[in-house]
PDB file of C-alpha atoms in Angstrom:
ATOM      1  CA  MET Y 550       6.757  51.519  28.257  1.00 71.00           C
ATOM      2  CA  THR Y 551       3.978  50.047  26.092  1.00 83.00           C
ATOM      3  CA  ALA Y 552       6.405  49.779  23.190  1.00 81.00           C
ATOM      4  CA  VAL Y 553       8.707  47.585  25.307  1.00 82.00           C
ATOM      5  CA  TYR Y 554       5.859  45.212  26.154  1.00 82.00           C
ATOM      6  CA  LEU Y 555       4.763  45.116  22.533  1.00 84.00           C
ATOM      7  CA  PHE Y 556       8.313  44.409  21.344  1.00 80.00           C
ATOM      8  CA  GLY Y 557       8.679  41.645  23.961  1.00 79.00           C
ATOM      9  CA  ALA Y 558       5.385  40.039  22.946  1.00 81.00           C
ATOM     10  CA  ILE Y 559       6.354  40.076  19.265  1.00 85.00           C
ATOM     11  CA  LEU Y 560       9.752  38.587  20.103  1.00 74.00           C
ATOM     12  CA  ILE Y 561       8.143  35.769  22.125  1.00 83.00           C
ATOM     13  CA  ILE Y 562       5.670  35.006  19.313  1.00 82.00           C
ATOM     14  CA  LEU Y 563       8.452  34.863  16.715  1.00 73.00           C
ATOM     15  CA  LEU Y 564      10.601  32.653  18.921  1.00 64.00           C
ATOM     16  CA  ALA Y 565       7.679  30.297  19.561  1.00 67.00           C
ATOM     17  CA  ALA Y 566       6.931  30.125  15.818  1.00 67.00           C
ATOM     18  CA  VAL Y 567      10.538  29.242  14.977  1.00 63.00           C
ATOM     19  CA  VAL Y 568      10.708  26.520  17.656  1.00 60.00           C
ATOM     20  CA  LEU Y 569       7.250  25.021  17.095  1.00 56.00           C
ATOM     21  CA  ALA Y 570       7.040  25.201  13.285  1.00 56.00           C
ATOM     22  CA  PRO Y 571       8.948  21.936  12.640  1.00 50.00           C
ATOM     23  CA  LEU Y 572       6.763  20.100  15.165  1.00 48.00           C
ATOM     24  CA  VAL Y 573       3.529  21.419  13.673  1.00 48.00           C
ATOM     25  CA  GLU Y 574       4.650  20.349  10.191  1.00 48.00           C
ATOM     26  CA  GLY Y 575       5.165  16.779  11.434  1.00 46.00           C
ATOM     27  CA  ARG Y 576       8.943  16.938  11.517  1.00 44.00           C
ATOM     28  CA  HIS Y 577      11.022  16.241  14.587  1.00 42.00           C
ATOM     29  CA  LEU Y 578      13.952  18.347  15.693  1.00 35.00           C
ATOM     30  CA  ASP Y 579      16.174  15.241  15.819  1.00 42.00           C
ATOM     31  CA  GLU Y 580      15.104  13.964  12.386  1.00 53.00           C
ATOM     32  CA  ARG Y 581      17.881  12.129  10.572  1.00 52.00           C
ATOM     33  CA  PRO Y 582      18.376  11.748   6.825  1.00 59.00           C
ATOM     34  CA  GLU Y 583      16.880   8.558   5.374  1.00 56.00           C
ATOM     35  CA  GLY Y 584      20.324   7.025   4.798  1.00 65.00           C
ATOM     36  CA  GLU Y 585      20.992   7.060   8.552  1.00 79.00           C
ATOM     37  CA  LEU Y 586      17.784   5.234   9.478  1.00 84.00           C
ATOM     38  CA  SER Y 587      17.771   1.558  10.370  1.00 87.00           C
ATOM     39  CA  ALA Y 588      15.728  -0.912   8.327  1.00 85.00           C
ATOM     40  CA  VAL Y 589      13.200  -1.154  11.174  1.00 87.00           C
ATOM     41  CA  GLU Y 590      12.808   2.639  11.240  1.00 89.00           C
ATOM     42  CA  ARG Y 591      12.459   2.818   7.443  1.00 88.00           C
ATOM     43  CA  LYS Y 592       9.834   0.069   7.516  1.00 86.00           C
ATOM     44  CA  GLU Y 593       7.858   1.814  10.262  1.00 89.00           C
ATOM     45  CA  LEU Y 594       8.055   5.177   8.473  1.00 89.00           C
ATOM     46  CA  ALA Y 595       6.832   3.615   5.213  1.00 88.00           C
ATOM     47  CA  ILE Y 596       3.947   1.901   7.023  1.00 87.00           C
ATOM     48  CA  GLU Y 597       2.996   5.149   8.757  1.00 89.00           C
ATOM     49  CA  ALA Y 598       3.142   6.945   5.395  1.00 90.00           C
ATOM     50  CA  LEU Y 599       0.831   4.293   3.911  1.00 88.00           C
ATOM     51  CA  ARG Y 600      -1.578   4.710   6.818  1.00 88.00           C
ATOM     52  CA  GLU Y 601      -1.654   8.504   6.444  1.00 90.00           C
ATOM     53  CA  LEU Y 602      -1.966   8.264   2.662  1.00 88.00           C
ATOM     54  CA  GLU Y 603      -4.947   5.920   2.949  1.00 87.00           C
ATOM     55  CA  PHE Y 604      -6.666   8.318   5.342  1.00 89.00           C
ATOM     56  CA  GLU Y 605      -6.014  11.327   3.132  1.00 91.00           C
ATOM     57  CA  TYR Y 606      -7.293   9.455   0.068  1.00 89.00           C
ATOM     58  CA  GLN Y 607     -10.456   8.310   1.863  1.00 89.00           C
ATOM     59  CA  THR Y 608     -11.145  11.894   3.000  1.00 92.00           C
ATOM     60  CA  GLY Y 609     -10.655  13.261  -0.526  1.00 91.00           C
ATOM     61  CA  LYS Y 610      -7.437  15.181   0.111  1.00 90.00           C
ATOM     62  CA  VAL Y 611      -5.421  13.153  -2.436  1.00 88.00           C
ATOM     63  CA  SER Y 612      -6.375  12.404  -6.034  1.00 92.00           C
ATOM     64  CA  GLU Y 613      -6.620   8.784  -7.152  1.00 90.00           C
ATOM     65  CA  GLN Y 614      -3.627   9.128  -9.478  1.00 92.00           C
ATOM     66  CA  GLU Y 615      -1.454  10.603  -6.724  1.00 92.00           C
ATOM     67  CA  TYR Y 616      -2.740   7.996  -4.261  1.00 89.00           C
ATOM     68  CA  LEU Y 617      -1.815   5.081  -6.528  1.00 88.00           C
ATOM     69  CA  SER Y 618       1.627   6.514  -7.250  1.00 90.00           C
ATOM     70  CA  LEU Y 619       2.447   7.209  -3.595  1.00 90.00           C
ATOM     71  CA  ARG Y 620       0.992   3.895  -2.410  1.00 87.00           C
ATOM     72  CA  GLU Y 621       3.262   2.044  -4.816  1.00 88.00           C
ATOM     73  CA  ARG Y 622       6.296   4.082  -3.718  1.00 90.00           C
ATOM     74  CA  PHE Y 623       5.688   3.641   0.022  1.00 88.00           C
ATOM     75  CA  GLY Y 624       4.858  -0.034  -0.495  1.00 85.00           C
ATOM     76  CA  ARG Y 625       8.171  -0.565  -2.279  1.00 86.00           C
ATOM     77  CA  GLN Y 626       9.999   1.186   0.572  1.00 88.00           C
ATOM     78  CA  ALA Y 627       8.293  -1.005   3.171  1.00 85.00           C
ATOM     79  CA  LEU Y 628       9.004  -4.179   1.204  1.00 83.00           C
ATOM     80  CA  ALA Y 629      12.654  -3.208   0.675  1.00 86.00           C
ATOM     81  CA  ALA Y 630      13.075  -2.653   4.410  1.00 86.00           C
ATOM     82  CA  ARG Y 631      11.352  -5.987   5.147  1.00 82.00           C
ATOM     83  CA  GLU Y 632      13.681  -7.785   2.737  1.00 85.00           C
ATOM     84  CA  GLU Y 633      16.674  -6.150   4.427  1.00 87.00           C
ATOM     85  CA  LEU Y 634      15.368  -7.403   7.761  1.00 85.00           C
ATOM     86  CA  GLY Y 635      14.971 -10.912   6.345  1.00 84.00           C
ATOM     87  CA  GLU Y 636      11.184 -10.880   6.621  1.00 76.00           C
ATOM     88  CA  PRO Y 637       9.297 -12.863   3.984  1.00 68.00           C
ATOM     89  CA  ALA Y 638       8.210 -10.837   0.940  1.00 61.00           C
ATOM     90  CA  ALA Y 639       4.943 -12.735   0.560  1.00 61.00           C
ATOM     91  CA  ALA Y 640       2.653 -12.630   3.542  1.00 63.00           C
ATOM     92  CA  PRO Y 641       1.195 -15.843   4.906  1.00 64.00           C
ATOM     93  CA  GLU Y 642      -2.564 -16.279   4.584  1.00 73.00           C
ATOM     94  CA  GLY Y 643      -4.413 -13.912   6.899  1.00 77.00           C
ATOM     95  CA  ARG Y 644      -1.595 -11.356   7.083  1.00 79.00           C
ATOM     96  CA  CYS Y 645      -0.972  -8.003   5.378  1.00 80.00           C
ATOM     97  CA  ALA Y 646       1.586  -8.204   2.567  1.00 75.00           C
ATOM     98  CA  THR Y 647       2.886  -4.707   3.386  1.00 74.00           C
ATOM     99  CA  CYS Y 648       3.370  -4.683   7.134  1.00 75.00           C
ATOM    100  CA  GLY Y 649       2.792  -8.311   8.157  1.00 73.00           C
ATOM    101  CA  ALA Y 650       0.027  -7.520  10.641  1.00 79.00           C
ATOM    102  CA  GLU Y 651      -2.659 -10.117  11.232  1.00 82.00           C
ATOM    103  CA  ALA Y 652      -5.762  -9.319   9.177  1.00 81.00           C
ATOM    104  CA  ARG Y 653      -9.261  -9.700  10.565  1.00 83.00           C
ATOM    105  CA  GLU Y 654     -11.483 -12.112   8.690  1.00 83.00           C
ATOM    106  CA  GLY Y 655     -13.411 -10.364   5.926  1.00 83.00           C
ATOM    107  CA  ALA Y 656     -11.311  -7.178   6.140  1.00 84.00           C
ATOM    108  CA  LYS Y 657     -10.536  -5.402   2.872  1.00 85.00           C
ATOM    109  CA  PHE Y 658      -7.822  -3.158   4.304  1.00 84.00           C
ATOM    110  CA  CYS Y 659      -5.080  -3.717   6.859  1.00 83.00           C
ATOM    111  CA  GLY Y 660      -5.967  -2.342  10.285  1.00 81.00           C
ATOM    112  CA  ARG Y 661      -2.338  -1.398  10.921  1.00 80.00           C
ATOM    113  CA  CYS Y 662      -1.090   0.248   7.711  1.00 79.00           C
ATOM    114  CA  GLY Y 663      -4.276   0.686   5.660  1.00 79.00           C
ATOM    115  CA  SER Y 664      -3.045  -1.241   2.615  1.00 78.00           C
ATOM    116  CA  ARG Y 665      -5.555  -3.215   0.563  1.00 80.00           C
ATOM    117  CA  LEU Y 666      -5.390  -6.875   1.528  1.00 78.00           C
ATOM    118  CA  VAL Y 667      -4.492  -9.175  -1.366  1.00 66.00           C
ATOM    119  CA  ALA Y 668      -7.005 -11.904  -0.433  1.00 52.00           C
ATOM    120  CA  ALA Y 669      -9.830  -9.330  -0.279  1.00 45.00           C
ATOM    121  CA  ALA Y 670      -8.806  -7.842  -3.629  1.00 43.00           C
ATOM    122  CA  GLN Y 671      -8.734 -11.326  -5.235  1.00 47.00           C
ATOM    123  CA  GLY Y 672     -12.149 -12.135  -3.752  1.00 46.00           C
ATOM    124  CA  GLU Y 673     -13.624  -8.939  -5.185  1.00 47.00           C
ATOM    125  CA  ALA Y 674     -12.154  -9.691  -8.620  1.00 45.00           C
ATOM    126  CA  SER Y 675     -13.729 -13.168  -8.658  1.00 46.00           C
ATOM    127  CA  ASP Y 676     -17.104 -11.819  -7.491  1.00 48.00           C
ATOM    128  CA  GLY Y 677     -17.480  -9.420 -10.427  1.00 46.00           C
TER     129      GLY Y 677
END
């Protein structure tokens, strides 16, 4: 009788692992290939990727070389989606060039996507 309980417990654990593994890895069961995503969805995914990348870089999980490469890639994806949506490529003063969010005065990074703000980067270059 103990063997039946043990077998049942193992079966439940394996079933739970198969069902929950995609969710734990950050994937959704209804995930669609990138070609099937709308421009809005692609833009939001690129912005979220930029936000996560910035966090992982700041916590030391990503090397600087990998960070710069991925930031450029995700930035291009976000800009391509924005162009497809007809959004301006250059952000107005006080807005993030990547996601278009309003930037707080004196901020160096966007509070929405984590990208370095162009005005802050230009100010730092002129200071040094």
